[in-house]
XYZ file of C-alpha atoms in Angstrom:
531
model
C 217.060 118.962 -84.711
C 216.032 119.695 -81.124
C 214.793 116.837 -78.979
C 211.228 117.107 -77.612
C 210.727 118.734 -74.241
C 208.929 116.896 -71.443
C 207.592 118.564 -68.344
C 208.878 115.673 -66.232
C 211.309 112.889 -67.094
C 210.965 109.917 -64.728
C 213.891 107.515 -64.779
C 212.662 104.185 -63.432
C 209.360 102.329 -63.583
C 208.744 100.682 -60.223
C 206.057 101.649 -57.726
C 207.667 105.038 -57.064
C 208.114 106.023 -60.708
C 204.739 104.802 -61.970
C 202.852 106.294 -59.013
C 204.479 109.658 -59.630
C 203.694 109.480 -63.353
C 200.007 108.797 -62.700
C 199.708 111.539 -60.082
C 201.076 114.288 -62.374
C 200.032 113.129 -65.861
C 196.703 114.960 -65.932
C 198.579 118.274 -65.690
C 201.900 117.611 -67.434
C 203.614 115.768 -70.248
C 205.583 112.871 -68.805
C 208.247 110.480 -70.092
C 208.956 107.248 -68.214
C 212.215 105.418 -68.898
C 212.556 101.719 -68.158
C 215.902 99.943 -68.445
C 214.260 96.787 -69.812
C 210.519 96.079 -69.842
C 208.236 98.416 -67.919
C 207.537 95.939 -65.128
C 211.048 94.468 -64.663
C 211.638 96.274 -61.369
C 212.401 95.595 -57.721
C 208.748 96.319 -56.997
C 207.603 93.455 -59.204
C 209.532 90.942 -57.075
C 208.430 92.310 -53.683
C 206.540 89.574 -51.859
C 205.626 90.864 -48.419
C 203.388 93.915 -48.580
C 202.807 97.535 -47.617
C 202.656 98.686 -44.008
C 199.717 100.919 -43.104
C 197.588 101.486 -40.014
C 194.170 100.054 -40.886
C 193.202 98.035 -37.813
C 191.224 99.566 -34.938
C 193.630 98.048 -32.403
C 196.618 99.640 -34.171
C 197.606 103.320 -34.186
C 199.714 105.850 -36.063
C 201.761 106.363 -32.893
C 202.513 102.641 -32.675
C 203.660 102.491 -36.311
C 205.844 105.556 -35.747
C 207.418 104.059 -32.621
C 208.096 100.718 -34.322
C 209.780 102.509 -37.225
C 211.903 104.647 -34.891
C 212.929 101.587 -32.896
C 214.011 99.718 -36.021
C 215.907 102.757 -37.321
C 218.309 102.679 -34.353
C 218.250 106.402 -33.602
C 218.812 107.717 -37.129
C 215.258 108.143 -38.424
C 213.985 111.686 -38.942
C 210.920 111.711 -36.631
C 209.128 114.334 -38.716
C 209.576 112.288 -41.903
C 208.437 109.106 -40.125
C 205.249 110.803 -38.939
C 204.639 112.318 -42.382
C 204.991 108.991 -44.217
C 203.148 106.826 -41.689
C 200.226 109.260 -41.639
C 199.841 108.789 -45.415
C 199.565 104.994 -45.185
C 195.795 104.578 -45.407
C 195.498 107.236 -48.121
C 198.111 105.419 -50.223
C 196.348 102.060 -49.822
C 193.017 103.640 -50.793
C 194.698 105.177 -53.866
C 195.931 101.723 -54.925
C 192.519 100.150 -54.320
C 190.986 102.787 -56.591
C 193.403 101.609 -59.289
C 192.341 98.014 -58.932
C 195.176 96.453 -56.947
C 193.767 93.077 -55.795
C 194.811 92.977 -52.139
C 194.025 89.837 -50.147
C 190.841 90.085 -48.114
C 189.566 88.324 -45.010
C 186.179 87.823 -43.372
C 185.306 89.413 -40.044
C 183.411 87.519 -37.369
C 180.220 89.246 -38.551
C 180.874 88.119 -42.121
C 181.993 91.510 -43.454
C 185.064 91.553 -45.679
C 188.135 93.659 -44.991
C 191.771 93.692 -46.079
C 193.809 90.882 -44.562
C 196.709 92.181 -42.489
C 199.822 90.189 -41.754
C 202.661 90.935 -39.339
C 206.377 91.142 -40.055
C 209.601 91.728 -38.132
C 209.744 94.890 -36.026
C 205.966 95.474 -36.124
C 204.007 95.226 -32.884
C 200.697 94.890 -34.750
C 199.312 93.294 -37.867
C 199.505 96.146 -40.367
C 200.950 94.721 -43.583
C 198.512 94.861 -46.502
C 199.361 92.258 -49.126
C 198.242 90.426 -52.249
C 198.960 86.846 -51.136
C 202.777 86.577 -51.341
C 203.152 88.535 -54.585
C 202.214 92.057 -53.530
C 204.772 93.767 -55.731
C 203.575 91.942 -58.812
C 199.978 93.005 -58.119
C 200.919 96.657 -57.503
C 203.296 96.909 -60.460
C 200.921 95.220 -62.904
C 197.982 97.438 -61.934
C 199.984 100.667 -62.108
C 201.586 99.679 -65.422
C 198.164 99.076 -66.945
C 197.055 102.608 -66.006
C 200.327 104.181 -67.165
C 200.107 102.484 -70.567
C 196.573 103.820 -71.011
C 197.308 107.449 -70.113
C 197.592 109.769 -73.141
C 200.032 112.176 -71.444
C 202.606 109.499 -70.552
C 205.190 108.355 -73.091
C 206.856 105.056 -72.167
C 210.394 104.263 -73.309
C 211.249 100.639 -72.590
C 214.803 99.349 -73.087
C 216.143 102.862 -72.496
C 219.068 103.025 -70.063
C 219.988 106.475 -68.729
C 223.662 107.317 -69.258
C 223.931 110.604 -67.349
C 222.012 113.658 -66.282
C 222.689 116.879 -68.179
C 223.082 119.879 -65.878
C 223.696 123.542 -66.626
C 227.217 123.250 -65.207
C 228.094 120.393 -67.550
C 227.303 122.449 -70.656
C 228.933 125.664 -69.453
C 225.891 127.558 -68.154
C 225.419 129.186 -64.765
C 223.970 127.195 -61.892
C 223.518 123.448 -61.775
C 219.864 122.881 -62.703
C 219.046 119.605 -64.446
C 218.112 120.129 -68.077
C 217.794 116.604 -69.415
C 219.566 113.291 -69.782
C 221.541 111.237 -72.237
C 219.821 107.873 -72.665
C 220.975 104.699 -74.416
C 218.302 103.041 -76.575
C 219.555 99.490 -76.075
C 217.649 98.054 -79.032
C 218.708 100.686 -81.577
C 222.198 101.043 -79.990
C 222.058 104.843 -80.091
C 222.288 107.489 -77.379
C 219.369 109.931 -77.378
C 219.032 113.341 -75.755
C 215.966 113.904 -73.563
C 215.101 117.450 -72.445
C 212.921 118.071 -69.390
C 211.900 120.852 -67.049
C 212.142 118.527 -64.067
C 213.616 115.051 -63.558
C 212.757 112.370 -61.003
C 215.092 109.481 -60.237
C 213.164 106.321 -59.341
C 215.744 103.718 -60.336
C 215.479 101.476 -57.288
C 218.322 100.008 -55.288
C 221.872 98.863 -55.796
C 222.152 95.437 -54.206
C 223.707 93.913 -57.331
C 226.901 95.444 -55.969
C 226.981 92.268 -53.832
C 227.604 88.722 -54.986
C 224.478 87.338 -53.309
C 221.302 89.389 -53.516
C 217.542 89.052 -53.627
C 217.356 91.814 -56.250
C 216.913 91.414 -60.009
C 219.783 92.231 -62.366
C 218.570 95.799 -62.956
C 219.375 96.922 -59.358
C 222.744 98.546 -60.115
C 222.476 101.887 -58.320
C 222.053 103.914 -61.504
C 220.124 106.792 -59.922
C 222.525 107.132 -56.999
C 225.551 107.214 -59.309
C 223.970 109.644 -61.782
C 222.907 111.996 -58.982
C 226.434 111.842 -57.523
C 227.992 112.731 -60.854
C 225.497 115.595 -61.202
C 226.511 117.075 -57.844
C 223.963 115.671 -55.374
C 224.896 114.643 -51.847
C 224.575 110.976 -50.868
C 223.718 109.814 -47.341
C 223.940 106.690 -45.140
C 225.272 104.262 -47.752
C 226.810 102.020 -45.080
C 223.361 100.743 -44.088
C 222.813 97.716 -46.336
C 219.949 95.470 -45.356
C 220.684 91.797 -45.846
C 217.430 89.878 -46.022
C 217.805 86.950 -43.646
C 216.040 84.366 -45.792
C 216.837 83.870 -49.456
C 216.266 80.375 -50.836
C 219.522 78.434 -50.835
C 219.550 76.365 -54.003
C 221.851 76.364 -57.071
C 218.873 76.851 -59.387
C 217.120 79.566 -57.374
C 219.292 82.638 -57.787
C 217.758 85.688 -56.040
C 214.535 84.006 -54.871
C 213.313 85.547 -51.626
C 211.437 83.732 -48.879
C 209.147 86.463 -47.579
C 209.411 87.719 -44.028
C 205.700 86.973 -43.779
C 206.610 83.269 -43.456
C 208.220 84.119 -40.127
C 205.376 86.511 -39.386
C 202.924 83.608 -39.659
C 204.939 81.344 -37.359
C 207.913 80.042 -39.367
C 210.879 78.976 -37.191
C 214.575 79.228 -38.042
C 216.437 75.964 -37.382
C 219.997 74.703 -37.461
C 220.791 71.657 -39.625
C 220.174 69.406 -36.593
C 216.654 70.836 -36.284
C 217.246 72.948 -33.178
C 215.998 76.563 -32.978
C 218.528 79.311 -32.256
C 216.923 82.775 -32.490
C 215.997 82.760 -28.794
C 219.726 83.041 -28.044
C 220.011 86.334 -29.960
C 216.819 88.307 -29.292
C 213.676 87.857 -27.156
C 211.565 88.611 -30.242
C 213.144 85.538 -31.869
C 212.072 85.211 -35.542
C 210.239 88.555 -35.409
C 213.325 90.588 -34.495
C 214.367 93.246 -37.036
C 216.152 91.957 -40.109
C 219.666 93.074 -39.122
C 219.514 91.021 -35.932
C 218.126 87.953 -37.704
C 220.650 88.199 -40.561
C 223.611 88.534 -38.158
C 222.320 85.607 -36.092
C 222.132 83.392 -39.177
C 225.559 84.589 -40.360
C 227.006 83.845 -36.903
C 225.572 80.317 -36.786
C 226.684 79.502 -40.353
C 230.253 80.611 -39.573
C 230.287 78.927 -36.150
C 229.163 75.587 -37.572
C 230.786 75.897 -41.004
C 227.464 75.188 -42.741
C 226.166 76.556 -46.046
C 222.669 77.461 -44.841
C 220.090 77.264 -42.073
C 216.447 76.241 -42.406
C 213.085 77.980 -42.178
C 210.276 75.678 -41.102
C 206.553 76.422 -41.227
C 205.484 72.808 -41.808
C 203.736 72.727 -38.406
C 200.991 74.897 -39.951
C 198.155 73.244 -41.927
C 199.022 72.577 -45.569
C 196.000 74.525 -46.826
C 197.046 77.547 -44.765
C 200.561 77.469 -46.271
C 199.327 77.066 -49.840
C 196.778 79.870 -49.550
C 199.085 82.355 -47.795
C 202.254 81.615 -49.779
C 201.232 80.269 -53.188
C 204.204 81.772 -55.062
C 206.789 80.537 -52.563
C 205.105 77.127 -52.316
C 205.086 76.683 -56.106
C 208.709 77.798 -56.563
C 209.955 75.541 -53.767
C 207.982 72.615 -55.177
C 209.682 73.138 -58.552
C 212.956 72.513 -56.698
C 211.608 69.427 -54.897
C 211.121 71.264 -51.595
C 207.635 70.798 -50.128
C 207.333 73.547 -47.507
C 204.148 71.940 -46.120
C 206.180 68.975 -44.889
C 209.857 70.022 -44.797
C 211.977 73.072 -43.913
C 213.305 75.491 -46.565
C 217.100 75.991 -46.816
C 217.866 79.733 -46.518
C 220.817 82.162 -46.429
C 221.072 85.958 -46.006
C 221.502 88.090 -49.146
C 221.812 91.808 -49.910
C 218.282 93.130 -50.173
C 217.861 96.867 -49.626
C 219.971 100.029 -49.309
C 218.700 102.422 -46.639
C 220.980 105.184 -47.895
C 220.882 106.972 -51.221
C 220.413 110.415 -52.712
C 219.711 112.840 -49.883
C 216.271 114.446 -50.201
C 213.977 116.743 -48.252
C 210.333 116.210 -47.258
C 209.213 116.848 -50.856
C 211.754 114.472 -52.454
C 213.932 117.346 -53.676
C 217.701 116.745 -53.953
C 220.560 119.253 -53.701
C 220.484 119.670 -57.493
C 217.786 122.143 -58.631
C 214.994 120.466 -60.559
C 216.064 116.949 -59.550
C 213.875 114.701 -57.386
C 214.619 111.225 -56.009
C 211.990 108.765 -54.757
C 211.893 105.155 -53.630
C 214.970 103.125 -52.776
C 217.171 105.528 -54.749
C 216.533 108.200 -52.107
C 217.600 108.670 -48.507
C 214.571 110.417 -47.028
C 215.122 109.938 -43.296
C 212.361 107.330 -42.981
C 214.497 104.234 -42.482
C 217.419 105.521 -40.448
C 219.965 102.786 -39.798
C 217.576 99.930 -40.569
C 214.412 99.709 -42.650
C 211.448 98.045 -40.997
C 209.739 95.405 -43.084
C 207.182 96.647 -45.648
C 207.953 100.323 -45.033
C 209.715 100.470 -48.413
C 206.671 100.288 -50.681
C 204.926 102.706 -48.319
C 207.827 105.125 -48.808
C 207.589 104.754 -52.602
C 203.893 105.621 -52.589
C 204.069 108.393 -49.997
C 206.979 110.225 -51.593
C 205.480 109.841 -55.064
C 202.492 111.754 -53.685
C 204.678 114.363 -51.945
C 206.903 114.847 -54.988
C 203.858 115.111 -57.259
C 202.384 117.912 -55.148
C 205.658 119.825 -55.312
C 206.120 119.228 -59.043
C 202.632 120.472 -59.863
C 203.346 123.700 -57.950
C 206.858 124.111 -59.402
C 206.203 123.432 -63.094
C 204.503 126.753 -63.971
C 207.576 128.710 -62.840
C 210.145 126.350 -64.379
C 211.393 127.470 -67.822
C 211.938 124.951 -70.609
C 215.517 123.752 -71.039
C 217.643 125.172 -73.872
C 218.881 123.178 -76.838
C 221.342 120.583 -75.560
C 224.445 119.192 -77.241
C 223.951 115.788 -78.813
C 225.910 112.788 -77.555
C 229.396 112.749 -79.066
C 230.998 109.391 -79.795
C 233.294 110.560 -82.586
C 236.417 109.681 -80.579
C 235.419 106.203 -79.360
C 235.290 102.752 -80.940
C 233.450 99.489 -80.395
C 235.073 97.489 -77.652
C 237.111 94.402 -78.445
C 237.661 93.768 -74.713
C 234.208 93.008 -73.288
C 235.908 90.488 -70.991
C 237.200 93.474 -68.994
C 233.634 94.524 -68.141
C 232.655 91.012 -67.060
C 235.816 90.564 -65.006
C 235.530 93.926 -63.225
C 231.834 93.369 -62.507
C 232.629 90.007 -60.898
C 235.553 91.439 -58.913
C 233.459 94.270 -57.432
C 230.665 91.954 -56.327
C 233.053 89.431 -54.772
C 235.164 91.852 -52.744
C 232.056 93.711 -51.603
C 230.610 90.420 -50.320
C 233.864 89.336 -48.667
C 234.979 92.681 -47.202
C 231.892 94.929 -46.896
C 229.223 92.398 -45.919
C 227.113 91.629 -42.853
C 230.067 91.817 -40.417
C 232.875 94.295 -41.181
C 236.347 95.263 -39.941
C 238.594 98.232 -40.702
C 241.144 95.909 -42.311
C 238.571 94.426 -44.673
C 237.195 97.860 -45.534
C 240.677 99.215 -46.305
C 241.316 96.247 -48.604
C 238.065 96.972 -50.395
C 238.943 100.679 -50.693
C 242.284 99.922 -52.350
C 240.620 97.635 -54.881
C 237.791 100.037 -55.679
C 240.235 102.891 -56.326
C 242.059 100.815 -58.941
C 238.810 99.698 -60.535
C 237.487 103.260 -60.733
C 240.539 104.219 -62.784
C 240.276 101.180 -65.056
C 236.570 101.682 -65.685
C 236.925 105.426 -66.325
C 239.623 104.725 -68.923
C 237.507 102.042 -70.552
C 234.436 104.323 -70.571
C 236.436 107.063 -72.287
C 237.621 104.827 -75.122
C 234.656 102.678 -76.123
C 231.021 103.049 -77.120
C 228.635 102.621 -74.226
C 226.686 99.426 -73.628
C 224.225 98.616 -70.843
C 226.803 96.375 -69.151
C 229.391 99.163 -69.200
C 226.920 101.738 -67.857
C 225.922 99.443 -64.997
C 229.559 98.674 -64.176
C 230.376 102.403 -64.142
C 227.500 102.987 -61.720
C 228.285 99.991 -59.526
C 231.871 101.073 -58.890
C 230.636 104.480 -57.668
C 228.085 102.814 -55.385
C 230.748 100.457 -54.025
C 233.081 103.380 -53.328
C 230.340 105.320 -51.520
C 229.404 102.299 -49.373
C 233.032 101.643 -48.390
C 233.803 105.279 -47.577
C 230.602 105.622 -45.565
C 231.351 102.431 -43.615
C 234.900 103.580 -42.829
C 233.674 106.923 -41.522
C 231.244 105.408 -38.985
C 233.195 104.593 -35.811
C 230.454 102.556 -34.161
C 228.051 99.709 -34.826
C 224.510 100.908 -35.446
C 221.560 99.234 -37.135
C 222.670 97.489 -40.299
C 226.302 98.558 -39.954
C 228.181 96.150 -37.697
C 231.966 96.267 -37.303
C 234.122 94.159 -35.024
C 236.445 97.146 -34.464
C 233.601 99.199 -32.947
C 231.064 96.577 -31.809
C 228.960 98.970 -29.713
C 226.736 101.938 -30.494
C 228.264 105.280 -29.582
C 225.798 106.770 -27.106
C 228.142 109.564 -25.974
C 227.087 111.907 -28.779
C 223.924 112.422 -30.854
C 223.495 110.016 -33.785
C 224.609 111.502 -37.102
C 223.965 110.741 -40.738
C 226.921 109.912 -42.965
C 226.773 112.463 -45.778
C 229.198 112.494 -48.712
C 229.040 115.336 -51.219
C 230.903 115.534 -54.545
C-alpha cells in the first residue's frame, strides 16, 4: 500500500518549521514532524528575543553594520540586508498571530513594544515577551498550526533518513520522501513528499555542557549530509557566556538581556574583569565574553564566575526577568540581592546545511531553515537575537519559493518500505550510552572554546573509530531514537572537527592557539565540506 503524498514535509517544529507550515498551508498539504511533543524545541527555551528595527532612532543600516561587525568578515552582505529588512514585517506577522510581546508606555502615554539591548547591538532593538520570548512565540504558532485543516502533525516521529532518487536507483538526486521512526509504535514509516524542508534546529548536544534541550542533536545537518548536501562553517560554535552553574540546573540559560540591562560579570572575589578584555565590557559579542570567562576560570582554577544585577531595583528585576528570577529562587539564589553563578556552554551553531537566498540546498527539492541552515547571515559569529529573526525571515523566503515551485514539481513515485528483515533488537544498549558520552566529552575537552591542532587531531582519531563502531551497530540492530541521535551526532562531530582543522586562523567563534590571529592577507572564506 502506497504511503500518502504531501506537498511539503517539514521536519522540525520550532519557529522556523511552524512559521513555514502556516505560510504555505492555505495552498498546500503539509506534514509537520516533531521528534517529541510539538513544542519541545530550541525555540521554546529561547529567552532573549527577536532583533528588528522598530525605533525611530535606530536604522536598517545600523542593524546591518552591527551584524557584519559581529560576523567577523564572513557574513554575506546581501543576505544580511535581505534578512534585516524583513524584521518589522516578521514582528507584525507574529503580532497578527497573537504573540504577547512585552509593551512599554511612551512619555505621551501611548503604548509600544518594549525594546531591550543585547551584546553587539548599538541600539535597543530586541523585541521580547518578558524573558520567555521563545515560549510565547512557539505556543502561539503551535496553536495556529494545530487548528489548520491542511496541516497534519506527527508528534513523537523521529526522521531516520531522507529518501533521494539516487538512493533508490533513479536518475538525479531529488528528495522524494523520508523514513521516519514512530517512537510510540516502534515502527518505521515511509513519508512521500514533493518538497522537504529541514527545520530540526541545532546540534549543541554534541558538547558535554550546553544550553540546548536534549533534542538538539544535529539531525537535519546529518540527514542532509547523507543525502548529498554541502555543509558550511561548522567550526563556528557559539558558547553562550552565561549558563546557570548549579548541579540541579542542567541547561538553564541566563539571558543576555541581563547583561543588556546592566548586569556585571564578577570574579569570586567580587571584582569585575570584562574591562580588561573589551571596551564594550559586558556588551561585547558572545565569543569575546565567553573566552574572557573561560580565561579567568582557567587562570584562577575556579568552577564559575558570577553575574550580578542586584544593584537594580528588585521590582525591575522581577518584572524584566520573571522566569530567571523564579528558577534561581528555586535553587536558593535570589538575584535581587546576590550574584548568579554562571559558566559558558555550547549554545548555537552558526554553520549548517549550505543554502541560497531562498533556503534551497544543493539537493533538488530540499530546503533548510533556522539553525539547521548556513545562510550567510551569521558569518563567524551570530549576533544576539538574530537567530529567531533568521527563522522567521527564511520561513517567509522559503514559503514564497515553495508556492512558486510546487505546481511544476511532480509527485514522488512509490517508495520502497523500510527493510529490517536482517536486523535484531539490540542487547547492547550500553554501547549507545557509552559512545554518546564519549563524543560529548572529547568534543568539550578538545574542540571547545579554545582549540589547538593537537587537541583537534586527538578528537579526529577518536571520531573516526566511533564512526565505524556506530555504523556497524546501526547495520545490525533495529533503530531507536537514541541510536538515530548518536548516528547523527557522530557526523556532526566529524564535520566540526574537520572544519576546525581546515581553518588556519582565529576568526569569530573559532579560536586556536596555533593560529591566534585573523588572517588578513587574503579574503575571508567559508569552510565548505561536500560529500
